[in-house]
Amino acid sequence: MAYASSWISAGHVEYLRLGGVDGFIGDGNLRYRPEQVVDIFYKLRLLPSAWMTLDYQHIANPAYNADRGPVDVYGVRAHFEF
């Protein structure tokens, strides 16, 4: 289990608030809040050469925007060694 909280600078907030776009964030409006993520991850060994992982993430204020989210992300991964 993990928790992360991240921020951006005041200049970056203003740039995005004025309509700037940066990578995956920026849609012309921003009500800034820090982005917070809770991640729960479990690894299950199925065989000596195979395992599966399950992942759940809860993201509050995605892309630093209080008007977006929260978002829940689920993941499954399988790994096999030959």
mmCIF file of N, CA and C in Angstrom:
data_model
loop_
_atom_site.group_PDB
_atom_site.id
_atom_site.type_symbol
_atom_site.label_atom_id
_atom_site.label_comp_id
_atom_site.label_asym_id
_atom_site.label_seq_id
_atom_site.Cartn_x
_atom_site.Cartn_y
_atom_site.Cartn_z
ATOM 1 N N MET A 1 0.853 -1.166 0.000
ATOM 2 C CA MET A 1 0.000 0.000 0.000
ATOM 3 C C MET A 1 0.903 1.234 0.000
ATOM 4 N N ALA A 2 0.483 2.259 -0.729
ATOM 5 C CA ALA A 2 1.271 3.489 -0.803
ATOM 6 C C ALA A 2 0.342 4.697 -0.897
ATOM 7 N N TYR A 3 0.870 5.833 -0.489
ATOM 8 C CA TYR A 3 0.159 7.112 -0.603
ATOM 9 C C TYR A 3 1.143 8.132 -1.169
ATOM 10 N N ALA A 4 0.657 8.963 -2.080
ATOM 11 C CA ALA A 4 1.497 10.029 -2.639
ATOM 12 C C ALA A 4 0.653 11.291 -2.785
ATOM 13 N N SER A 5 1.285 12.414 -2.560
ATOM 14 C CA SER A 5 0.652 13.709 -2.769
ATOM 15 C C SER A 5 1.659 14.576 -3.516
ATOM 16 N N SER A 6 1.211 15.244 -4.586
ATOM 17 C CA SER A 6 2.144 16.063 -5.357
ATOM 18 C C SER A 6 1.534 17.427 -5.661
ATOM 19 N N TRP A 7 2.429 18.390 -5.870
ATOM 20 C CA TRP A 7 2.053 19.772 -6.113
ATOM 21 C C TRP A 7 2.764 20.276 -7.349
ATOM 22 N N ILE A 8 2.283 21.421 -7.852
ATOM 23 C CA ILE A 8 2.986 22.135 -8.908
ATOM 24 C C ILE A 8 3.216 23.571 -8.437
ATOM 25 N N SER A 9 4.123 24.267 -9.080
ATOM 26 C CA SER A 9 4.483 25.620 -8.660
ATOM 27 C C SER A 9 3.350 26.611 -8.948
ATOM 28 N N ALA A 10 3.396 27.741 -8.280
ATOM 29 C CA ALA A 10 2.393 28.792 -8.488
ATOM 30 C C ALA A 10 2.405 29.277 -9.939
ATOM 31 N N GLY A 11 3.593 29.386 -10.542
ATOM 32 C CA GLY A 11 3.676 29.794 -11.941
ATOM 33 C C GLY A 11 3.033 28.784 -12.878
ATOM 34 N N HIS A 12 3.219 27.508 -12.587
ATOM 35 C CA HIS A 12 2.618 26.453 -13.395
ATOM 36 C C HIS A 12 1.100 26.465 -13.247
ATOM 37 N N VAL A 13 0.625 26.682 -12.019
ATOM 38 C CA VAL A 13 -0.820 26.788 -11.775
ATOM 39 C C VAL A 13 -1.409 27.925 -12.601
ATOM 40 N N GLU A 14 -0.773 29.072 -12.592
ATOM 41 C CA GLU A 14 -1.281 30.224 -13.340
ATOM 42 C C GLU A 14 -1.283 29.954 -14.838
ATOM 43 N N TYR A 15 -0.223 29.328 -15.342
ATOM 44 C CA TYR A 15 -0.149 28.968 -16.761
ATOM 45 C C TYR A 15 -1.328 28.083 -17.158
ATOM 46 N N LEU A 16 -1.609 27.060 -16.364
ATOM 47 C CA LEU A 16 -2.733 26.160 -16.670
ATOM 48 C C LEU A 16 -4.075 26.865 -16.506
ATOM 49 N N ARG A 17 -4.187 27.739 -15.494
ATOM 50 C CA ARG A 17 -5.427 28.475 -15.259
ATOM 51 C C ARG A 17 -5.750 29.397 -16.442
ATOM 52 N N LEU A 18 -4.711 29.908 -17.108
ATOM 53 C CA LEU A 18 -4.912 30.800 -18.249
ATOM 54 C C LEU A 18 -5.131 30.044 -19.564
ATOM 55 N N GLY A 19 -5.213 28.706 -19.481
ATOM 56 C CA GLY A 19 -5.499 27.926 -20.683
ATOM 57 C C GLY A 19 -4.325 27.173 -21.245
ATOM 58 N N GLY A 20 -3.189 27.225 -20.566
ATOM 59 C CA GLY A 20 -2.017 26.503 -21.048
ATOM 60 C C GLY A 20 -2.212 25.000 -20.989
ATOM 61 N N VAL A 21 -1.475 24.306 -21.825
ATOM 62 C CA VAL A 21 -1.520 22.844 -21.869
ATOM 63 C C VAL A 21 -0.105 22.335 -21.655
ATOM 64 N N ASP A 22 0.033 21.313 -20.810
ATOM 65 C CA ASP A 22 1.348 20.781 -20.479
ATOM 66 C C ASP A 22 1.258 19.258 -20.401
ATOM 67 N N GLY A 23 1.761 18.579 -21.406
ATOM 68 C CA GLY A 23 1.725 17.122 -21.397
ATOM 69 C C GLY A 23 0.290 16.607 -21.370
ATOM 70 N N PHE A 24 -0.077 15.967 -20.271
ATOM 71 C CA PHE A 24 -1.409 15.389 -20.142
ATOM 72 C C PHE A 24 -2.376 16.285 -19.380
ATOM 73 N N ILE A 25 -1.937 17.452 -18.936
ATOM 74 C CA ILE A 25 -2.826 18.293 -18.138
ATOM 75 C C ILE A 25 -3.056 19.632 -18.826
ATOM 76 N N GLY A 26 -4.217 20.199 -18.520
ATOM 77 C CA GLY A 26 -4.572 21.500 -19.075
ATOM 78 C C GLY A 26 -5.749 21.384 -20.012
ATOM 79 N N ASP A 27 -6.882 21.937 -19.592
ATOM 80 C CA ASP A 27 -8.078 21.913 -20.438
ATOM 81 C C ASP A 27 -8.749 23.283 -20.489
ATOM 82 N N GLY A 28 -7.985 24.334 -20.152
ATOM 83 C CA GLY A 28 -8.526 25.683 -20.231
ATOM 84 C C GLY A 28 -9.143 26.182 -18.941
ATOM 85 N N ASN A 29 -9.191 25.331 -17.923
ATOM 86 C CA ASN A 29 -9.744 25.746 -16.640
ATOM 87 C C ASN A 29 -9.028 24.965 -15.546
ATOM 88 N N LEU A 30 -8.765 25.594 -14.419
ATOM 89 C CA LEU A 30 -8.091 24.901 -13.334
ATOM 90 C C LEU A 30 -8.549 25.460 -11.999
ATOM 91 N N ARG A 31 -9.078 24.603 -11.163
ATOM 92 C CA ARG A 31 -9.332 24.914 -9.751
ATOM 93 C C ARG A 31 -8.328 24.060 -8.987
ATOM 94 N N TYR A 32 -7.170 24.618 -8.710
ATOM 95 C CA TYR A 32 -5.999 23.880 -8.231
ATOM 96 C C TYR A 32 -6.195 23.249 -6.864
ATOM 97 N N ARG A 33 -5.803 21.989 -6.783
ATOM 98 C CA ARG A 33 -5.659 21.245 -5.540
ATOM 99 C C ARG A 33 -4.517 20.247 -5.761
ATOM 100 N N PRO A 34 -3.775 19.904 -4.724
ATOM 101 C CA PRO A 34 -2.734 18.886 -4.879
ATOM 102 C C PRO A 34 -3.344 17.546 -5.327
ATOM 103 N N GLU A 35 -2.618 16.833 -6.155
ATOM 104 C CA GLU A 35 -3.059 15.509 -6.589
ATOM 105 C C GLU A 35 -2.665 14.501 -5.514
ATOM 106 N N GLN A 36 -3.604 13.625 -5.140
ATOM 107 C CA GLN A 36 -3.345 12.631 -4.102
ATOM 108 C C GLN A 36 -3.712 11.249 -4.633
ATOM 109 N N VAL A 37 -2.830 10.283 -4.381
ATOM 110 C CA VAL A 37 -3.029 8.931 -4.888
ATOM 111 C C VAL A 37 -2.842 7.922 -3.759
ATOM 112 N N VAL A 38 -3.782 6.993 -3.656
ATOM 113 C CA VAL A 38 -3.642 5.830 -2.784
ATOM 114 C C VAL A 38 -3.542 4.627 -3.709
ATOM 115 N N ASP A 39 -2.517 3.798 -3.502
ATOM 116 C CA ASP A 39 -2.269 2.640 -4.368
ATOM 117 C C ASP A 39 -2.202 1.388 -3.499
ATOM 118 N N ILE A 40 -3.008 0.392 -3.849
ATOM 119 C CA ILE A 40 -2.978 -0.907 -3.180
ATOM 120 C C ILE A 40 -2.593 -1.936 -4.235
ATOM 121 N N PHE A 41 -1.536 -2.684 -3.944
ATOM 122 C CA PHE A 41 -0.922 -3.574 -4.922
ATOM 123 C C PHE A 41 -0.721 -4.936 -4.260
ATOM 124 N N TYR A 42 -1.084 -6.016 -4.963
ATOM 125 C CA TYR A 42 -0.890 -7.356 -4.427
ATOM 126 C C TYR A 42 -0.296 -8.258 -5.491
ATOM 127 N N LYS A 43 0.740 -8.989 -5.121
ATOM 128 C CA LYS A 43 1.387 -9.923 -6.042
ATOM 129 C C LYS A 43 1.076 -11.345 -5.583
ATOM 130 N N LEU A 44 0.532 -12.140 -6.487
ATOM 131 C CA LEU A 44 0.143 -13.508 -6.202
ATOM 132 C C LEU A 44 0.975 -14.458 -7.048
ATOM 133 N N ARG A 45 1.757 -15.327 -6.391
ATOM 134 C CA ARG A 45 2.563 -16.307 -7.120
ATOM 135 C C ARG A 45 1.666 -17.498 -7.437
ATOM 136 N N LEU A 46 1.459 -17.749 -8.734
ATOM 137 C CA LEU A 46 0.613 -18.847 -9.188
ATOM 138 C C LEU A 46 1.405 -20.147 -9.310
ATOM 139 N N LEU A 47 2.598 -20.046 -9.856
ATOM 140 C CA LEU A 47 3.529 -21.157 -10.052
ATOM 141 C C LEU A 47 4.927 -20.612 -9.805
ATOM 142 N N PRO A 48 5.951 -21.472 -9.700
ATOM 143 C CA PRO A 48 7.308 -20.941 -9.526
ATOM 144 C C PRO A 48 7.745 -19.996 -10.648
ATOM 145 N N SER A 49 7.174 -20.146 -11.834
ATOM 146 C CA SER A 49 7.576 -19.303 -12.964
ATOM 147 C C SER A 49 6.456 -18.393 -13.471
ATOM 148 N N ALA A 50 5.412 -18.226 -12.670
ATOM 149 C CA ALA A 50 4.296 -17.371 -13.111
ATOM 150 C C ALA A 50 3.667 -16.679 -11.906
ATOM 151 N N TRP A 51 3.371 -15.388 -12.089
ATOM 152 C CA TRP A 51 2.642 -14.680 -11.047
ATOM 153 C C TRP A 51 1.735 -13.632 -11.661
ATOM 154 N N MET A 52 0.832 -13.159 -10.841
ATOM 155 C CA MET A 52 -0.155 -12.174 -11.273
ATOM 156 C C MET A 52 -0.167 -11.060 -10.238
ATOM 157 N N THR A 53 -0.354 -9.837 -10.690
ATOM 158 C CA THR A 53 -0.474 -8.717 -9.768
ATOM 159 C C THR A 53 -1.827 -8.044 -9.966
ATOM 160 N N LEU A 54 -2.372 -7.595 -8.875
ATOM 161 C CA LEU A 54 -3.623 -6.843 -8.866
ATOM 162 C C LEU A 54 -3.311 -5.464 -8.310
ATOM 163 N N ASP A 55 -3.909 -4.445 -8.903
ATOM 164 C CA ASP A 55 -3.603 -3.079 -8.497
ATOM 165 C C ASP A 55 -4.879 -2.245 -8.465
ATOM 166 N N TYR A 56 -5.006 -1.423 -7.426
ATOM 167 C CA TYR A 56 -6.112 -0.465 -7.319
ATOM 168 C C TYR A 56 -5.512 0.883 -6.955
ATOM 169 N N GLN A 57 -5.899 1.924 -7.702
ATOM 170 C CA GLN A 57 -5.462 3.288 -7.400
ATOM 171 C C GLN A 57 -6.688 4.187 -7.273
ATOM 172 N N HIS A 58 -6.689 4.988 -6.231
ATOM 173 C CA HIS A 58 -7.712 6.019 -6.059
ATOM 174 C C HIS A 58 -6.998 7.359 -6.188
ATOM 175 N N ILE A 59 -7.388 8.158 -7.187
ATOM 176 C CA ILE A 59 -6.722 9.431 -7.465
ATOM 177 C C ILE A 59 -7.695 10.577 -7.184
ATOM 178 N N ALA A 60 -7.334 11.407 -6.212
ATOM 179 C CA ALA A 60 -8.122 12.598 -5.896
ATOM 180 C C ALA A 60 -7.481 13.790 -6.596
ATOM 181 N N ASN A 61 -8.284 14.639 -7.177
ATOM 182 C CA ASN A 61 -7.822 15.831 -7.898
ATOM 183 C C ASN A 61 -6.854 15.484 -9.026
ATOM 184 N N PRO A 62 -7.244 14.585 -9.938
ATOM 185 C CA PRO A 62 -6.329 14.231 -11.029
ATOM 186 C C PRO A 62 -5.961 15.456 -11.854
ATOM 187 N N ALA A 63 -4.718 15.510 -12.281
ATOM 188 C CA ALA A 63 -4.163 16.641 -13.032
ATOM 189 C C ALA A 63 -4.260 17.937 -12.234
ATOM 190 N N TYR A 64 -4.220 17.829 -10.899
ATOM 191 C CA TYR A 64 -4.204 18.984 -9.991
ATOM 192 C C TYR A 64 -5.476 19.814 -10.066
ATOM 193 N N ASN A 65 -6.594 19.214 -10.483
ATOM 194 C CA ASN A 65 -7.823 19.961 -10.702
ATOM 195 C C ASN A 65 -8.928 19.413 -9.809
ATOM 196 N N ALA A 66 -9.429 20.234 -8.880
ATOM 197 C CA ALA A 66 -10.486 19.823 -7.967
ATOM 198 C C ALA A 66 -11.800 19.555 -8.700
ATOM 199 N N ASP A 67 -11.942 20.049 -9.925
ATOM 200 C CA ASP A 67 -13.157 19.808 -10.705
ATOM 201 C C ASP A 67 -13.123 18.470 -11.434
ATOM 202 N N ARG A 68 -12.052 17.735 -11.315
ATOM 203 C CA ARG A 68 -11.912 16.442 -11.992
ATOM 204 C C ARG A 68 -11.796 15.349 -10.945
ATOM 205 N N GLY A 69 -12.457 14.238 -11.199
ATOM 206 C CA GLY A 69 -12.318 13.085 -10.324
ATOM 207 C C GLY A 69 -13.209 13.141 -9.111
ATOM 208 N N PRO A 70 -12.988 12.280 -8.175
ATOM 209 C CA PRO A 70 -11.881 11.344 -8.115
ATOM 210 C C PRO A 70 -12.007 10.251 -9.177
ATOM 211 N N VAL A 71 -10.877 9.582 -9.419
ATOM 212 C CA VAL A 71 -10.806 8.524 -10.424
ATOM 213 C C VAL A 71 -10.317 7.250 -9.738
ATOM 214 N N ASP A 72 -10.948 6.130 -10.051
ATOM 215 C CA ASP A 72 -10.503 4.823 -9.575
ATOM 216 C C ASP A 72 -9.949 4.042 -10.759
ATOM 217 N N VAL A 73 -8.751 3.496 -10.592
ATOM 218 C CA VAL A 73 -8.076 2.757 -11.660
ATOM 219 C C VAL A 73 -7.781 1.349 -11.144
ATOM 220 N N TYR A 74 -8.181 0.355 -11.923
ATOM 221 C CA TYR A 74 -7.947 -1.044 -11.575
ATOM 222 C C TYR A 74 -6.995 -1.646 -12.604
ATOM 223 N N GLY A 75 -6.111 -2.520 -12.150
ATOM 224 C CA GLY A 75 -5.180 -3.142 -13.073
ATOM 225 C C GLY A 75 -4.910 -4.596 -12.714
ATOM 226 N N VAL A 76 -4.640 -5.392 -13.735
ATOM 227 C CA VAL A 76 -4.250 -6.787 -13.588
ATOM 228 C C VAL A 76 -3.074 -7.029 -14.524
ATOM 229 N N ARG A 77 -2.068 -7.706 -14.033
ATOM 230 C CA ARG A 77 -0.895 -7.996 -14.852
ATOM 231 C C ARG A 77 -0.495 -9.456 -14.621
ATOM 232 N N ALA A 78 -0.149 -10.152 -15.687
ATOM 233 C CA ALA A 78 0.345 -11.516 -15.584
ATOM 234 C C ALA A 78 1.788 -11.571 -16.076
ATOM 235 N N HIS A 79 2.622 -12.356 -15.410
ATOM 236 C CA HIS A 79 4.024 -12.483 -15.779
ATOM 237 C C HIS A 79 4.376 -13.968 -15.823
ATOM 238 N N PHE A 80 4.965 -14.390 -16.941
ATOM 239 C CA PHE A 80 5.380 -15.778 -17.110
ATOM 240 C C PHE A 80 6.849 -15.818 -17.499
ATOM 241 N N GLU A 81 7.589 -16.730 -16.932
ATOM 242 C CA GLU A 81 8.993 -16.934 -17.313
ATOM 243 C C GLU A 81 9.128 -18.305 -17.947
ATOM 244 N N PHE A 82 9.839 -18.340 -19.075
ATOM 245 C CA PHE A 82 10.036 -19.599 -19.790
ATOM 246 C C PHE A 82 11.479 -20.009 -19.758
#
